[in-house]
Coordinates of C-alpha atoms and ligand atoms in Angstrom, one line a residue:
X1 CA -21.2 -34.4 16.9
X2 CA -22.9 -37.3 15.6
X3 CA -26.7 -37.1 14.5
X4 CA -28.5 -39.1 16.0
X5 CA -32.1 -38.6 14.5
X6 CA -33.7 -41.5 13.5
X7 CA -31.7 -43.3 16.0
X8 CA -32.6 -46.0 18.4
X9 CA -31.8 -44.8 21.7
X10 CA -30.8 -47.8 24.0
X11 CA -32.9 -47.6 26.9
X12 CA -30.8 -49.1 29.7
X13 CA -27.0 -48.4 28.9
X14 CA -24.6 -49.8 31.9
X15 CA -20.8 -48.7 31.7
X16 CA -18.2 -49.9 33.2
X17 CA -15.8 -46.8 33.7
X18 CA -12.3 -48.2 33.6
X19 CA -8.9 -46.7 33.1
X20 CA -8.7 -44.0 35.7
X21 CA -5.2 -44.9 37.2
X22 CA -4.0 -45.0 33.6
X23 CA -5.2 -41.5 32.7
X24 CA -3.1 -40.0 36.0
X25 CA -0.4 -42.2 35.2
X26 CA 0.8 -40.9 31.7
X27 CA 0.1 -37.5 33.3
X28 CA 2.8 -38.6 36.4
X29 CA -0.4 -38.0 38.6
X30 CA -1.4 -40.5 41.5
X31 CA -4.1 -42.9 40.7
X32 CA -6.4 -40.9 43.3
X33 CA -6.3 -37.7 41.3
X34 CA -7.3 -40.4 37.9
X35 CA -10.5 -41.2 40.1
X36 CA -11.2 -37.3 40.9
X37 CA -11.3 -36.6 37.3
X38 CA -13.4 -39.9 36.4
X39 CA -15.7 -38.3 39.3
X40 CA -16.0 -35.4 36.8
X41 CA -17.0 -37.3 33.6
X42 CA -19.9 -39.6 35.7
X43 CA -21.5 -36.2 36.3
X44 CA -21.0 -34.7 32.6
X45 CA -22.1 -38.0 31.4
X46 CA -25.3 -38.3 33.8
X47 CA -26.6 -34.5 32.6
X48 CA -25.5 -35.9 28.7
X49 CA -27.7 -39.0 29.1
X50 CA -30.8 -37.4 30.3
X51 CA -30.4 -34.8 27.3
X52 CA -30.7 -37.9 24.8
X53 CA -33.6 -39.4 26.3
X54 CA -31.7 -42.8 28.0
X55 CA -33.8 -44.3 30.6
X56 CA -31.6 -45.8 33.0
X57 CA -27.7 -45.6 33.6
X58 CA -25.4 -48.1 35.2
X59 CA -22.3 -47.3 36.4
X60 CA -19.9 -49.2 38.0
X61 CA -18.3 -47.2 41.0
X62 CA -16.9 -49.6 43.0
X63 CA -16.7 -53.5 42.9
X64 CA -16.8 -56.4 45.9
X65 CA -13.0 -57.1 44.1
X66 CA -11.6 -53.1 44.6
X67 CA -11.3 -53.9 48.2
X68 CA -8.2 -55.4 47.6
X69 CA -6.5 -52.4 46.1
X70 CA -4.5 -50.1 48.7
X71 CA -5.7 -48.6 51.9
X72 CA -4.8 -45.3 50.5
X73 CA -6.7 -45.7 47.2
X74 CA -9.7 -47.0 48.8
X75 CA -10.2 -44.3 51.5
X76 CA -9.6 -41.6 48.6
X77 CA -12.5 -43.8 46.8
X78 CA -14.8 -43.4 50.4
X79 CA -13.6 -39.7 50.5
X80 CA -15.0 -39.4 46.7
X81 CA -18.0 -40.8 47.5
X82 CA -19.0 -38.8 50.4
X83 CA -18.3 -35.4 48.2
X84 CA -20.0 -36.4 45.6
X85 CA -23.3 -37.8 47.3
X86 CA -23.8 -34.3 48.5
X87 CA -23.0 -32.8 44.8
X88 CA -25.4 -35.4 43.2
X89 CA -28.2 -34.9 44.8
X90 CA -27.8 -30.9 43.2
X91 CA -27.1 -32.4 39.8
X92 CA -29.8 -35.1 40.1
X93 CA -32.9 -32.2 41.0
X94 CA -31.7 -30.0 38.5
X95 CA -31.8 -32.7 35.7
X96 CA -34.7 -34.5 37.6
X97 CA -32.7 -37.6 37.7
X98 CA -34.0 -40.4 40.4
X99 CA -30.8 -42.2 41.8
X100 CA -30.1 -45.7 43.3
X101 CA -27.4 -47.6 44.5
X102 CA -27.2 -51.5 43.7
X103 CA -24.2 -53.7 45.8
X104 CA -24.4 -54.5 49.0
X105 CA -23.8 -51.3 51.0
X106 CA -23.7 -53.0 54.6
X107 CA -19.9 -53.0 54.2
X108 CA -19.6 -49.1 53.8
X109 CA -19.2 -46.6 56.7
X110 CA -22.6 -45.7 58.4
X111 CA -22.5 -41.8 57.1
X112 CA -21.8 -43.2 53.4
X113 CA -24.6 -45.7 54.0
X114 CA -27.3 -42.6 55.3
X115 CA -26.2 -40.7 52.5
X116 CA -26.7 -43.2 50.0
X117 CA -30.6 -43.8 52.2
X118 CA -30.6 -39.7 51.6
X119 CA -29.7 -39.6 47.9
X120 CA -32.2 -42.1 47.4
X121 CA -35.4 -40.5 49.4
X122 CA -34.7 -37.1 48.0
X123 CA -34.9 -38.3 44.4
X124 CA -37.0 -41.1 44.2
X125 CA -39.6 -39.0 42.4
X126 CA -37.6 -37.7 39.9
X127 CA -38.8 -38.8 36.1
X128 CA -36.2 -38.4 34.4
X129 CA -33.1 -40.4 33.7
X130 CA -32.8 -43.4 36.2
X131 CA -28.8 -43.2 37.5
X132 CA -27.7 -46.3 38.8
X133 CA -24.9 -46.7 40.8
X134 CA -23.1 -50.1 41.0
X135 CA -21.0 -49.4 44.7
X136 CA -19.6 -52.4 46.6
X137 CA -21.2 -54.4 43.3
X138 CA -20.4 -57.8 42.4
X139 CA -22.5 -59.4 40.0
X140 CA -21.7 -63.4 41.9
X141 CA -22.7 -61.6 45.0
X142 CA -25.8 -59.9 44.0
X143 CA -26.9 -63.8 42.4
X144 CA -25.7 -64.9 46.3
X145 CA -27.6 -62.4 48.3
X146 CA -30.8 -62.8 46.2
X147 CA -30.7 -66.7 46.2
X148 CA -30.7 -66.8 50.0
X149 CA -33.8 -64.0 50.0
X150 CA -35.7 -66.1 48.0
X151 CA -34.6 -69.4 50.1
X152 CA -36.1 -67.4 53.0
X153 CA -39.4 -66.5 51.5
X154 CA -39.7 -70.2 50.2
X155 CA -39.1 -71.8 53.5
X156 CA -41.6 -69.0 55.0
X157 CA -44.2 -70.3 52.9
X158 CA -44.0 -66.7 50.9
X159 CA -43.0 -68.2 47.6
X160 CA -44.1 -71.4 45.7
X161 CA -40.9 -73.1 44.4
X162 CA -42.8 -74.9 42.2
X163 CA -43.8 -71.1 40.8
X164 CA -40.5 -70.3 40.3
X165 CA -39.6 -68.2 37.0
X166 CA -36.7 -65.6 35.4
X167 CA -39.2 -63.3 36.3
X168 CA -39.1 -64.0 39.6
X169 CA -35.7 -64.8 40.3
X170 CA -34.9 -61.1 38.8
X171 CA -37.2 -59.6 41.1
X172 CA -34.8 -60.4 44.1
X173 CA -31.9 -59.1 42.6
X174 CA -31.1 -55.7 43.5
X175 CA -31.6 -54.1 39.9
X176 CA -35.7 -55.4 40.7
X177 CA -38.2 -53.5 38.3
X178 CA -35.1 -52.2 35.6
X179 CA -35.2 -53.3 32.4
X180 CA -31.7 -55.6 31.3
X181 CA -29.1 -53.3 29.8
X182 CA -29.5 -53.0 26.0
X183 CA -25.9 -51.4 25.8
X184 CA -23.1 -52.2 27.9
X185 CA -19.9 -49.9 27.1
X186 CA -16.2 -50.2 28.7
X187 CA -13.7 -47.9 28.6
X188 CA -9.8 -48.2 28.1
X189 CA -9.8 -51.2 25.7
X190 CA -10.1 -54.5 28.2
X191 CA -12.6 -56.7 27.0
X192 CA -13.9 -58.5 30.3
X193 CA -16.9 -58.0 32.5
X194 CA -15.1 -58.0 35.7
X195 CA -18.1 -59.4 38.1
X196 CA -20.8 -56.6 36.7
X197 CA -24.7 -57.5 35.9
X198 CA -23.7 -61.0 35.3
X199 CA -27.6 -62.1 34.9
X200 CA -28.6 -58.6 33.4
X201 CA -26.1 -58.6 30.8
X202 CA -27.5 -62.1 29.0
X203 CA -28.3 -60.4 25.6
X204 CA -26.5 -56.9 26.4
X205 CA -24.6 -55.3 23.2
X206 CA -21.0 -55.1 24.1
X207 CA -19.2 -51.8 22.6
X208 CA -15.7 -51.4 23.4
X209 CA -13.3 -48.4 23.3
X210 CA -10.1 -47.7 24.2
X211 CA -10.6 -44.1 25.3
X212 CA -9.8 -43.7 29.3
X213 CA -12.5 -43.1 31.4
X214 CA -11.4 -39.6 32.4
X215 CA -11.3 -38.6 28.6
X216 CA -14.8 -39.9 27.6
X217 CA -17.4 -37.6 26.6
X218 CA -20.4 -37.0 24.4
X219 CA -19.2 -38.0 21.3
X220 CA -18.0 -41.2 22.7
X221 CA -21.2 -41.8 24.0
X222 CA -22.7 -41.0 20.9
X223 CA -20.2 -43.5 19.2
X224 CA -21.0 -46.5 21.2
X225 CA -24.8 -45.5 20.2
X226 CA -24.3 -45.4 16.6
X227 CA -22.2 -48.6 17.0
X228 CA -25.9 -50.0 18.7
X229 CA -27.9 -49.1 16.0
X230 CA -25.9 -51.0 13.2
X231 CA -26.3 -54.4 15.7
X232 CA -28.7 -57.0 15.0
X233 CA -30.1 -58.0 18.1
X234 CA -31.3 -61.8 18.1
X235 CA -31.8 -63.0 20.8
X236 CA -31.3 -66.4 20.0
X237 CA -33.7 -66.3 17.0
X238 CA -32.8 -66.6 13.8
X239 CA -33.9 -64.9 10.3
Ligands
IPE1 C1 -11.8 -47.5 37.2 O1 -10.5 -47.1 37.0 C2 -12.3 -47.0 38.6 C3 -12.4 -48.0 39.6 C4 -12.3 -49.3 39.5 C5 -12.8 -47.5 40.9 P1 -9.2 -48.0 37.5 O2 -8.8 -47.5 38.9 O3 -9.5 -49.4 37.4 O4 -8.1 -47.6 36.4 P2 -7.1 -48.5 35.8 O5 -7.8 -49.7 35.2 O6 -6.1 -48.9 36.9 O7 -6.4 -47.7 34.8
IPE2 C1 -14.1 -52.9 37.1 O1 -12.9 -52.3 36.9 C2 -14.7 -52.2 38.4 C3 -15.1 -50.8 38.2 C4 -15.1 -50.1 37.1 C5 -15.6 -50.2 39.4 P1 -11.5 -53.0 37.4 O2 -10.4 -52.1 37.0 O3 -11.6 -53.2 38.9 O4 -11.5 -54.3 36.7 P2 -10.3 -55.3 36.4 O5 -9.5 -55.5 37.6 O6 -9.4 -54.6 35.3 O7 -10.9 -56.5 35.8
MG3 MG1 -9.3 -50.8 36.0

């Protein structure tokens, strides 16, 4: 395991958990059972971030663009969702992690929408590890929804446009109050954002691996932080 003392420990990491339907296809398994396992390693990896002191974790669950996959793979994905709601809210009191859901979660089934409302209330005062989930996400849509919130509130009389900041544009986007991701980490080698956190991720740290989702663990995570510390943020400055 790597040691991590003295280490900077990212304080936002957002991960965008790809290459489930690969994993269950070089075992001759259907993509659904790939997504069961992945299920697995969000939970090992939400009790392995808390342990190292990360703030806030993003996953991405679910985009507005994995609509278009099959009927069959979708409703295993809603079936998913509903099981593991009910298993997180264990996993999230016993590791007193506060969860939230970011995407628009109108287009969901009403019961996934009340559990998602329940997951939400019952943890909220958790102080742990923030766990984000990105479900029905889309980074252009988030940008979309919050433009037209803040066009209402100006045309109310709520909001000065003449006031308007980053600031303020961010606090209408449904990751209000969070902190941008310092570490963004993908998994099974493609090196694309695919629609996630597209204002958030502006200065993010971009760590690569080609390890399936399914088959990421600790160590991996541990990688991709040691990977952070040797980085030289910048932020458009120079030295
Ligand atoms: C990520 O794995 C999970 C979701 C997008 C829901 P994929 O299902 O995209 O797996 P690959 O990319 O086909 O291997
Ligand atoms: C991104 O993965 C979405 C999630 C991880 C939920 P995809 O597998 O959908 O992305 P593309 O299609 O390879 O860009
Ligand atoms: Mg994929």
């Amino acid at each position: 395991m790597a040691d991590l003392t003295n280490m900077t420990i990212p304080r936002h990491v957002a991960l965008i958990l790809d290459g489930n339907g690969r994993w269950a296809k070089k075992r001759g398994l259907p993509r659904t059972m790939g997504h069961k396992e992945g299920c697995k390693t969000v939970e090992k990896t939400v009790e392995v971030a808390a342990r190292l002191g990360i703030q806030y974790l993003t996953v991405y669950g679910f985009s507005t663009e994995n609509w278009k996959r099959s009927a069959e793979e979708v409703g295993a994905l809603m079936q998913l969702f509903r099981f593991y709601m009910v298993r997180l809210l264990k996993i999230a009191s016993e590791n007193n992690v506060r969860v939230k859901m970011i995407g628009d979660r109108r287009r969901f089934d009403q019961d996934i929408i009340d559990g998602i409302g329940r997951l939400e209330r019952e943890t909220k005062d958790n102080t742990g590890l923030t766990f984000v989930i990105a479900v029905n996400y889309g980074g252009r849509d988030e940008i979309l929804r919050a433009a037209a919130k803040l066009a209402a509130d100006i045309k109310a009389g709520k909001l000065d446009e003449a006031q308007l900041s980053e600031e303020t544009f961010a606090s209408y986007l449904d990751t209000a109050g969070m902190p941008d991701p310092d570490l963004l980490i993908r998994t099974s080698g493609e090196i694309r954002l695919s629609n996630y956190l597209l204002w958030q991720l502006a200065y993010t740290e971009i760590y690569v691996t080609d390890t399936l989702w399914p088959d990421f663990d600790q160590e991996e995570l541990e990688k991709a932080i040691l990977q952070y510390n040797k980085r030289e943020r910048r932020f458009g400055g120079a030295r």
